[in-house]
Amino acid sequence: MTLDNISSNKSFSGWHKQYRHHSLSLNCDMRFAIFLPPQAMNEKVPVLYWLSGLTCTDENFMQKAGAQRLAAKLGIAIVAPDTSPRGNDVPDCPEGAYDFGLGAGFYVNATEAPFDTHYQMYDYIVNELPSLIEAHFPINNKRSIAGHSMGGHGALTIALRNPDRYQSVSAFSPICNPINSPWGIKAFSGYLGKDKQNWLNYDSCELIKKSHHFVPALVDQGEDDNFLKEQLKPENLQAIAKNINYPLKLRMQPGYDHSYYFIASFIEDHLDFHAKHLG
């Protein structure tokens, strides 16, 4: 697999780099960003995969979250992929809406035409991208995963479905119960079709009910988030986690909204959380 290095910037004695490659899972060219801490010059380091939210690319987190300083100190690499397949041949929302199609892959494997040809984001994040990262960079086999909003949904569902692959999971403002959320209902109808039984494979509340191998989880949610009641529903996830004693900590943060100002305020807590589990 050929990687095309788009940019390189030194940061806190490590390196932030962007790459382009052809994805076999998504049948298009994809871009990702990686931050390599200074420790990666001499040894293999653990990695945190960051999944961004609606309308975002690989750039939002790396430019706005302020994660590099502590990641460099802790010796953790960070990989931020794009949020959907891209390209002239990739179908988009016919109405041009922001919450479906390009920039809104929802980290599922689409089964409905015309989206099934390209929108295989679950396979890309779980299998193809880690294989690529571990083959080309000084990364060891310890992984954690995190995300925001749609990406928080993706991080939680991927960790719950693959507990043997991740040491820990965290999320900011995740869509916790998408089968009961307007964003989730729209995305799942378009990507997965009318059979709602198939939707359950991508809903954190449904997946956590069946958990046997627990992945430690941290969730931060702003109390002044405009999407809290209608779209995110963290209380549903917390209630189920308590019923089965799942190691999930939900922190409601007064005054914070859905923005990257919120993420930047608590990202170091999340990095410390993952560092404890990544060893």
Tab-separated table of C-alpha atoms in Angstrom:
chain	number	residue	atom	x	y	z
A	1	MET	CA	0.000	0.000	0.000
A	2	THR	CA	1.447	3.351	-1.085
A	3	LEU	CA	1.233	6.314	1.274
A	4	ASP	CA	1.485	9.848	-0.092
A	5	ASN	CA	2.811	12.273	2.519
A	6	ILE	CA	0.875	15.527	2.110
A	7	SER	CA	2.319	17.570	4.979
A	8	SER	CA	4.689	17.375	7.952
A	9	ASN	CA	4.877	19.754	10.913
A	10	LYS	CA	7.065	19.397	13.980
A	11	SER	CA	5.044	19.729	17.176
A	12	PHE	CA	6.232	19.336	20.797
A	13	SER	CA	9.333	17.496	19.520
A	14	GLY	CA	7.104	15.033	17.679
A	15	TRP	CA	5.565	15.179	14.216
A	16	HIS	CA	2.092	15.846	12.874
A	17	LYS	CA	1.751	14.385	9.379
A	18	GLN	CA	-1.011	13.997	6.811
A	19	TYR	CA	-1.162	11.129	4.342
A	20	ARG	CA	-3.281	10.093	1.390
A	21	HIS	CA	-3.796	6.466	0.318
A	22	HIS	CA	-6.181	4.351	-1.703
A	23	SER	CA	-8.628	2.476	0.496
A	24	LEU	CA	-9.723	-0.976	-0.593
A	25	SER	CA	-12.580	-0.931	1.911
A	26	LEU	CA	-14.000	2.362	0.696
A	27	ASN	CA	-13.038	2.152	-2.989
A	28	CYS	CA	-11.637	5.666	-3.039
A	29	ASP	CA	-8.657	7.722	-1.950
A	30	MET	CA	-8.651	8.596	1.742
A	31	ARG	CA	-6.706	10.968	3.941
A	32	PHE	CA	-5.657	10.613	7.571
A	33	ALA	CA	-3.529	12.558	10.028
A	34	ILE	CA	-1.088	11.081	12.515
A	35	PHE	CA	0.762	12.631	15.431
A	36	LEU	CA	3.931	10.735	16.302
A	37	PRO	CA	5.347	11.621	19.740
A	38	PRO	CA	9.113	12.037	20.141
A	39	GLN	CA	9.366	8.563	21.741
A	40	ALA	CA	8.445	7.059	18.359
A	41	MET	CA	11.921	7.937	17.101
A	42	ASN	CA	13.376	5.161	19.298
A	43	GLU	CA	10.578	2.685	20.023
A	44	LYS	CA	7.118	1.539	19.074
A	45	VAL	CA	4.373	3.471	20.868
A	46	PRO	CA	0.672	2.854	21.593
A	47	VAL	CA	-1.970	4.637	19.542
A	48	LEU	CA	-5.243	6.464	20.129
A	49	TYR	CA	-7.661	6.509	17.204
A	50	TRP	CA	-9.811	9.647	17.129
A	51	LEU	CA	-13.130	9.649	15.238
A	52	SER	CA	-14.564	13.064	14.440
A	53	GLY	CA	-18.151	14.202	14.072
A	54	LEU	CA	-20.488	15.411	11.342
A	55	THR	CA	-18.943	17.672	8.654
A	56	CYS	CA	-15.408	17.147	10.008
A	57	THR	CA	-12.262	15.834	8.310
A	58	ASP	CA	-8.928	14.611	9.694
A	59	GLU	CA	-7.972	18.233	10.385
A	60	ASN	CA	-10.510	19.378	12.994
A	61	PHE	CA	-9.211	17.451	15.977
A	62	MET	CA	-5.529	17.906	15.194
A	63	GLN	CA	-5.870	21.680	14.786
A	64	LYS	CA	-8.404	22.510	17.524
A	65	ALA	CA	-8.196	19.994	20.382
A	66	GLY	CA	-4.727	20.830	21.700
A	67	ALA	CA	-3.859	17.184	22.298
A	68	GLN	CA	-0.262	17.134	21.052
A	69	ARG	CA	1.470	18.554	24.131
A	70	LEU	CA	0.320	15.851	26.517
A	71	ALA	CA	0.402	13.103	23.869
A	72	ALA	CA	4.080	13.949	23.357
A	73	LYS	CA	4.729	13.737	27.093
A	74	LEU	CA	2.836	10.451	27.474
A	75	GLY	CA	4.314	8.858	24.364
A	76	ILE	CA	0.984	8.191	22.643
A	77	ALA	CA	0.466	8.422	18.898
A	78	ILE	CA	-2.853	9.813	17.640
A	79	VAL	CA	-4.474	8.844	14.347
A	80	ALA	CA	-7.385	10.891	12.984
A	81	PRO	CA	-9.090	9.540	9.848
A	82	ASP	CA	-11.642	11.324	7.704
A	83	THR	CA	-15.329	10.930	8.562
A	84	SER	CA	-16.489	9.408	5.266
A	85	PRO	CA	-15.309	8.258	1.867
A	86	ARG	CA	-14.588	11.108	-0.555
A	87	GLY	CA	-14.392	11.630	-4.297
A	88	ASN	CA	-16.398	12.457	-7.407
A	89	ASP	CA	-17.767	8.911	-7.629
A	90	VAL	CA	-18.860	8.745	-3.979
A	91	PRO	CA	-22.622	9.325	-3.581
A	92	ASP	CA	-23.768	12.174	-1.368
A	93	CYS	CA	-27.067	13.124	0.234
A	94	PRO	CA	-29.427	14.074	-2.637
A	95	GLU	CA	-30.630	17.093	-0.647
A	96	GLY	CA	-27.081	18.146	0.221
A	97	ALA	CA	-27.758	17.907	3.972
A	98	TYR	CA	-24.836	17.950	6.414
A	99	ASP	CA	-25.993	14.896	8.402
A	100	PHE	CA	-25.918	12.244	5.669
A	101	GLY	CA	-23.480	11.383	2.887
A	102	LEU	CA	-20.111	13.094	2.535
A	103	GLY	CA	-18.682	13.971	5.943
A	104	ALA	CA	-21.295	11.805	7.648
A	105	GLY	CA	-20.285	8.158	7.296
A	106	PHE	CA	-21.520	7.231	10.802
A	107	TYR	CA	-18.853	4.485	11.033
A	108	VAL	CA	-21.177	1.778	9.687
A	109	ASN	CA	-20.924	-0.715	6.831
A	110	ALA	CA	-23.656	0.413	4.436
A	111	THR	CA	-25.817	-2.292	2.898
A	112	GLU	CA	-28.104	-0.097	0.775
A	113	ALA	CA	-27.359	1.035	-2.787
A	114	PRO	CA	-25.784	3.291	-3.885
A	115	PHE	CA	-23.938	3.728	-0.583
A	116	ASP	CA	-22.811	0.119	-0.121
A	117	THR	CA	-20.018	0.481	-2.697
A	118	HIS	CA	-18.117	3.103	-0.705
A	119	TYR	CA	-19.564	3.626	2.773
A	120	GLN	CA	-17.811	0.806	4.620
A	121	MET	CA	-16.421	2.993	7.379
A	122	TYR	CA	-16.701	0.335	10.085
A	123	ASP	CA	-14.371	-2.015	8.195
A	124	TYR	CA	-12.027	0.840	7.396
A	125	ILE	CA	-11.647	1.940	11.023
A	126	VAL	CA	-11.541	-1.526	12.599
A	127	ASN	CA	-9.391	-3.378	10.082
A	128	GLU	CA	-7.857	-1.533	7.148
A	129	LEU	CA	-6.584	1.632	8.821
A	130	PRO	CA	-4.941	-0.076	11.853
A	131	SER	CA	-3.219	-2.565	9.553
A	132	LEU	CA	-1.911	0.320	7.464
A	133	ILE	CA	-0.750	2.305	10.493
A	134	GLU	CA	1.008	-0.640	12.132
A	135	ALA	CA	2.754	-1.571	8.883
A	136	HIS	CA	4.147	1.891	8.138
A	137	PHE	CA	4.744	3.570	11.497
A	138	PRO	CA	6.475	2.704	14.817
A	139	ILE	CA	3.188	1.676	16.480
A	140	ASN	CA	2.794	-1.286	18.845
A	141	ASN	CA	-0.295	-3.462	19.260
A	142	LYS	CA	-1.938	-1.442	22.054
A	143	ARG	CA	-4.861	0.663	20.815
A	144	SER	CA	-7.513	2.888	22.325
A	145	ILE	CA	-10.285	4.763	20.579
A	146	ALA	CA	-12.132	8.034	21.175
A	147	GLY	CA	-14.393	10.460	19.353
A	148	HIS	CA	-16.847	13.342	19.346
A	149	SER	CA	-20.573	13.354	18.543
A	150	MET	CA	-20.986	11.034	15.517
A	151	GLY	CA	-17.393	9.998	16.195
A	152	GLY	CA	-18.216	9.340	19.836
A	153	HIS	CA	-20.967	7.025	18.607
A	154	GLY	CA	-18.416	5.344	16.345
A	155	ALA	CA	-15.813	4.952	19.087
A	156	LEU	CA	-18.273	3.447	21.560
A	157	THR	CA	-19.858	1.012	19.120
A	158	ILE	CA	-16.529	-0.114	17.704
A	159	ALA	CA	-15.059	-0.698	21.173
A	160	LEU	CA	-18.175	-2.544	22.344
A	161	ARG	CA	-18.106	-4.815	19.300
A	162	ASN	CA	-14.342	-5.398	19.460
A	163	PRO	CA	-13.362	-5.438	23.149
A	164	ASP	CA	-10.274	-7.538	22.435
A	165	ARG	CA	-8.837	-4.837	20.152
A	166	TYR	CA	-9.020	-1.777	22.424
A	167	GLN	CA	-7.618	-1.040	25.862
A	168	SER	CA	-10.055	1.822	26.539
A	169	VAL	CA	-12.660	4.056	24.913
A	170	SER	CA	-13.764	7.630	25.504
A	171	ALA	CA	-16.185	10.066	23.943
A	172	PHE	CA	-17.288	13.680	23.973
A	173	SER	CA	-20.998	14.307	23.402
A	174	PRO	CA	-21.611	10.931	21.716
A	175	ILE	CA	-24.820	9.933	19.946
A	176	CYS	CA	-25.518	7.216	22.513
A	177	ASN	CA	-28.826	5.809	21.273
A	178	PRO	CA	-28.983	6.475	17.504
A	179	ILE	CA	-31.954	4.176	16.868
A	180	ASN	CA	-33.937	6.741	18.878
A	181	SER	CA	-32.196	9.855	17.544
A	182	PRO	CA	-33.175	11.863	14.427
A	183	TRP	CA	-29.561	11.861	13.232
A	184	GLY	CA	-29.277	8.099	13.732
A	185	ILE	CA	-32.661	7.266	12.224
A	186	LYS	CA	-31.850	9.260	9.078
A	187	ALA	CA	-28.380	7.743	8.689
A	188	PHE	CA	-29.376	4.170	9.468
A	189	SER	CA	-32.398	4.312	7.141
A	190	GLY	CA	-30.186	5.464	4.283
A	191	TYR	CA	-27.168	3.251	4.904
A	192	LEU	CA	-28.739	0.129	6.441
A	193	GLY	CA	-32.296	0.045	5.111
A	194	LYS	CA	-35.691	-0.505	6.691
A	195	ASP	CA	-34.905	-3.598	8.776
A	196	LYS	CA	-34.298	-2.026	12.166
A	197	GLN	CA	-32.833	-5.257	13.486
A	198	ASN	CA	-29.711	-4.383	11.510
A	199	TRP	CA	-29.540	-1.003	13.224
A	200	LEU	CA	-28.940	-2.615	16.608
A	201	ASN	CA	-25.371	-3.533	15.599
A	202	TYR	CA	-24.474	0.177	15.623
A	203	ASP	CA	-26.280	1.395	18.749
A	204	SER	CA	-24.222	1.701	21.954
A	205	CYS	CA	-27.234	1.214	24.213
A	206	GLU	CA	-28.164	-2.037	22.487
A	207	LEU	CA	-24.582	-3.291	22.314
A	208	ILE	CA	-23.746	-2.590	25.944
A	209	LYS	CA	-26.655	-4.799	27.038
A	210	LYS	CA	-24.857	-7.800	25.517
A	211	SER	CA	-21.364	-6.962	26.786
A	212	HIS	CA	-19.357	-9.631	28.568
A	213	HIS	CA	-15.802	-8.373	28.017
A	214	PHE	CA	-15.738	-4.792	29.291
A	215	VAL	CA	-13.654	-1.953	27.833
A	216	PRO	CA	-13.175	0.895	30.370
A	217	ALA	CA	-15.117	3.936	29.143
A	218	LEU	CA	-15.132	7.669	29.871
A	219	VAL	CA	-17.823	10.003	28.492
A	220	ASP	CA	-17.941	13.787	28.867
A	221	GLN	CA	-21.143	15.630	28.040
A	222	GLY	CA	-21.784	19.368	28.162
A	223	GLU	CA	-24.974	20.347	29.972
A	224	ASP	CA	-25.539	23.315	27.620
A	225	ASP	CA	-25.213	21.200	24.464
A	226	ASN	CA	-28.020	22.141	22.056
A	227	PHE	CA	-28.207	18.521	20.856
A	228	LEU	CA	-28.305	16.896	24.305
A	229	LYS	CA	-31.980	16.005	24.689
A	230	GLU	CA	-33.020	15.280	21.107
A	231	GLN	CA	-29.918	13.662	19.616
A	232	LEU	CA	-27.406	12.443	22.213
A	233	LYS	CA	-29.302	10.785	25.114
A	234	PRO	CA	-26.357	9.872	27.411
A	235	GLU	CA	-28.762	9.095	30.244
A	236	ASN	CA	-29.964	6.026	28.314
A	237	LEU	CA	-26.429	4.667	28.065
A	238	GLN	CA	-25.637	5.425	31.690
A	239	ALA	CA	-28.761	3.642	32.945
A	240	ILE	CA	-27.940	0.443	31.063
A	241	ALA	CA	-24.286	0.566	32.121
A	242	LYS	CA	-25.306	0.837	35.774
A	243	ASN	CA	-27.634	-2.144	35.445
A	244	ILE	CA	-24.805	-4.431	34.331
A	245	ASN	CA	-21.981	-2.741	36.290
A	246	TYR	CA	-20.222	-1.711	33.103
A	247	PRO	CA	-17.107	0.414	33.860
A	248	LEU	CA	-18.446	3.559	32.202
A	249	LYS	CA	-17.994	6.980	33.781
A	250	LEU	CA	-20.296	9.751	32.542
A	251	ARG	CA	-19.353	13.303	33.515
A	252	MET	CA	-21.929	16.038	32.940
A	253	GLN	CA	-20.065	19.326	32.540
A	254	PRO	CA	-22.050	22.502	33.445
A	255	GLY	CA	-21.985	25.348	30.931
A	256	TYR	CA	-20.248	23.473	28.101
A	257	ASP	CA	-21.684	23.085	24.606
A	258	HIS	CA	-21.011	20.809	21.613
A	259	SER	CA	-17.954	22.646	20.300
A	260	TYR	CA	-14.214	22.055	20.222
A	261	TYR	CA	-13.877	24.555	23.071
A	262	PHE	CA	-15.469	21.792	25.155
A	263	ILE	CA	-13.158	19.118	23.774
A	264	ALA	CA	-10.051	21.252	24.331
A	265	SER	CA	-11.107	21.843	27.943
A	266	PHE	CA	-11.064	18.143	28.857
A	267	ILE	CA	-8.916	16.394	26.238
A	268	GLU	CA	-6.009	16.036	28.655
A	269	ASP	CA	-8.252	14.141	31.090
A	270	HIS	CA	-9.056	11.741	28.264
A	271	LEU	CA	-5.422	11.297	27.299
A	272	ASP	CA	-4.509	10.557	30.931
A	273	PHE	CA	-7.386	8.056	31.070
A	274	HIS	CA	-6.179	6.239	27.973
A	275	ALA	CA	-2.524	6.344	29.086
A	276	LYS	CA	-3.405	4.381	32.242
A	277	HIS	CA	-4.913	1.604	30.158
A	278	LEU	CA	-2.345	1.668	27.361
A	279	GLY	CA	0.450	1.167	29.880
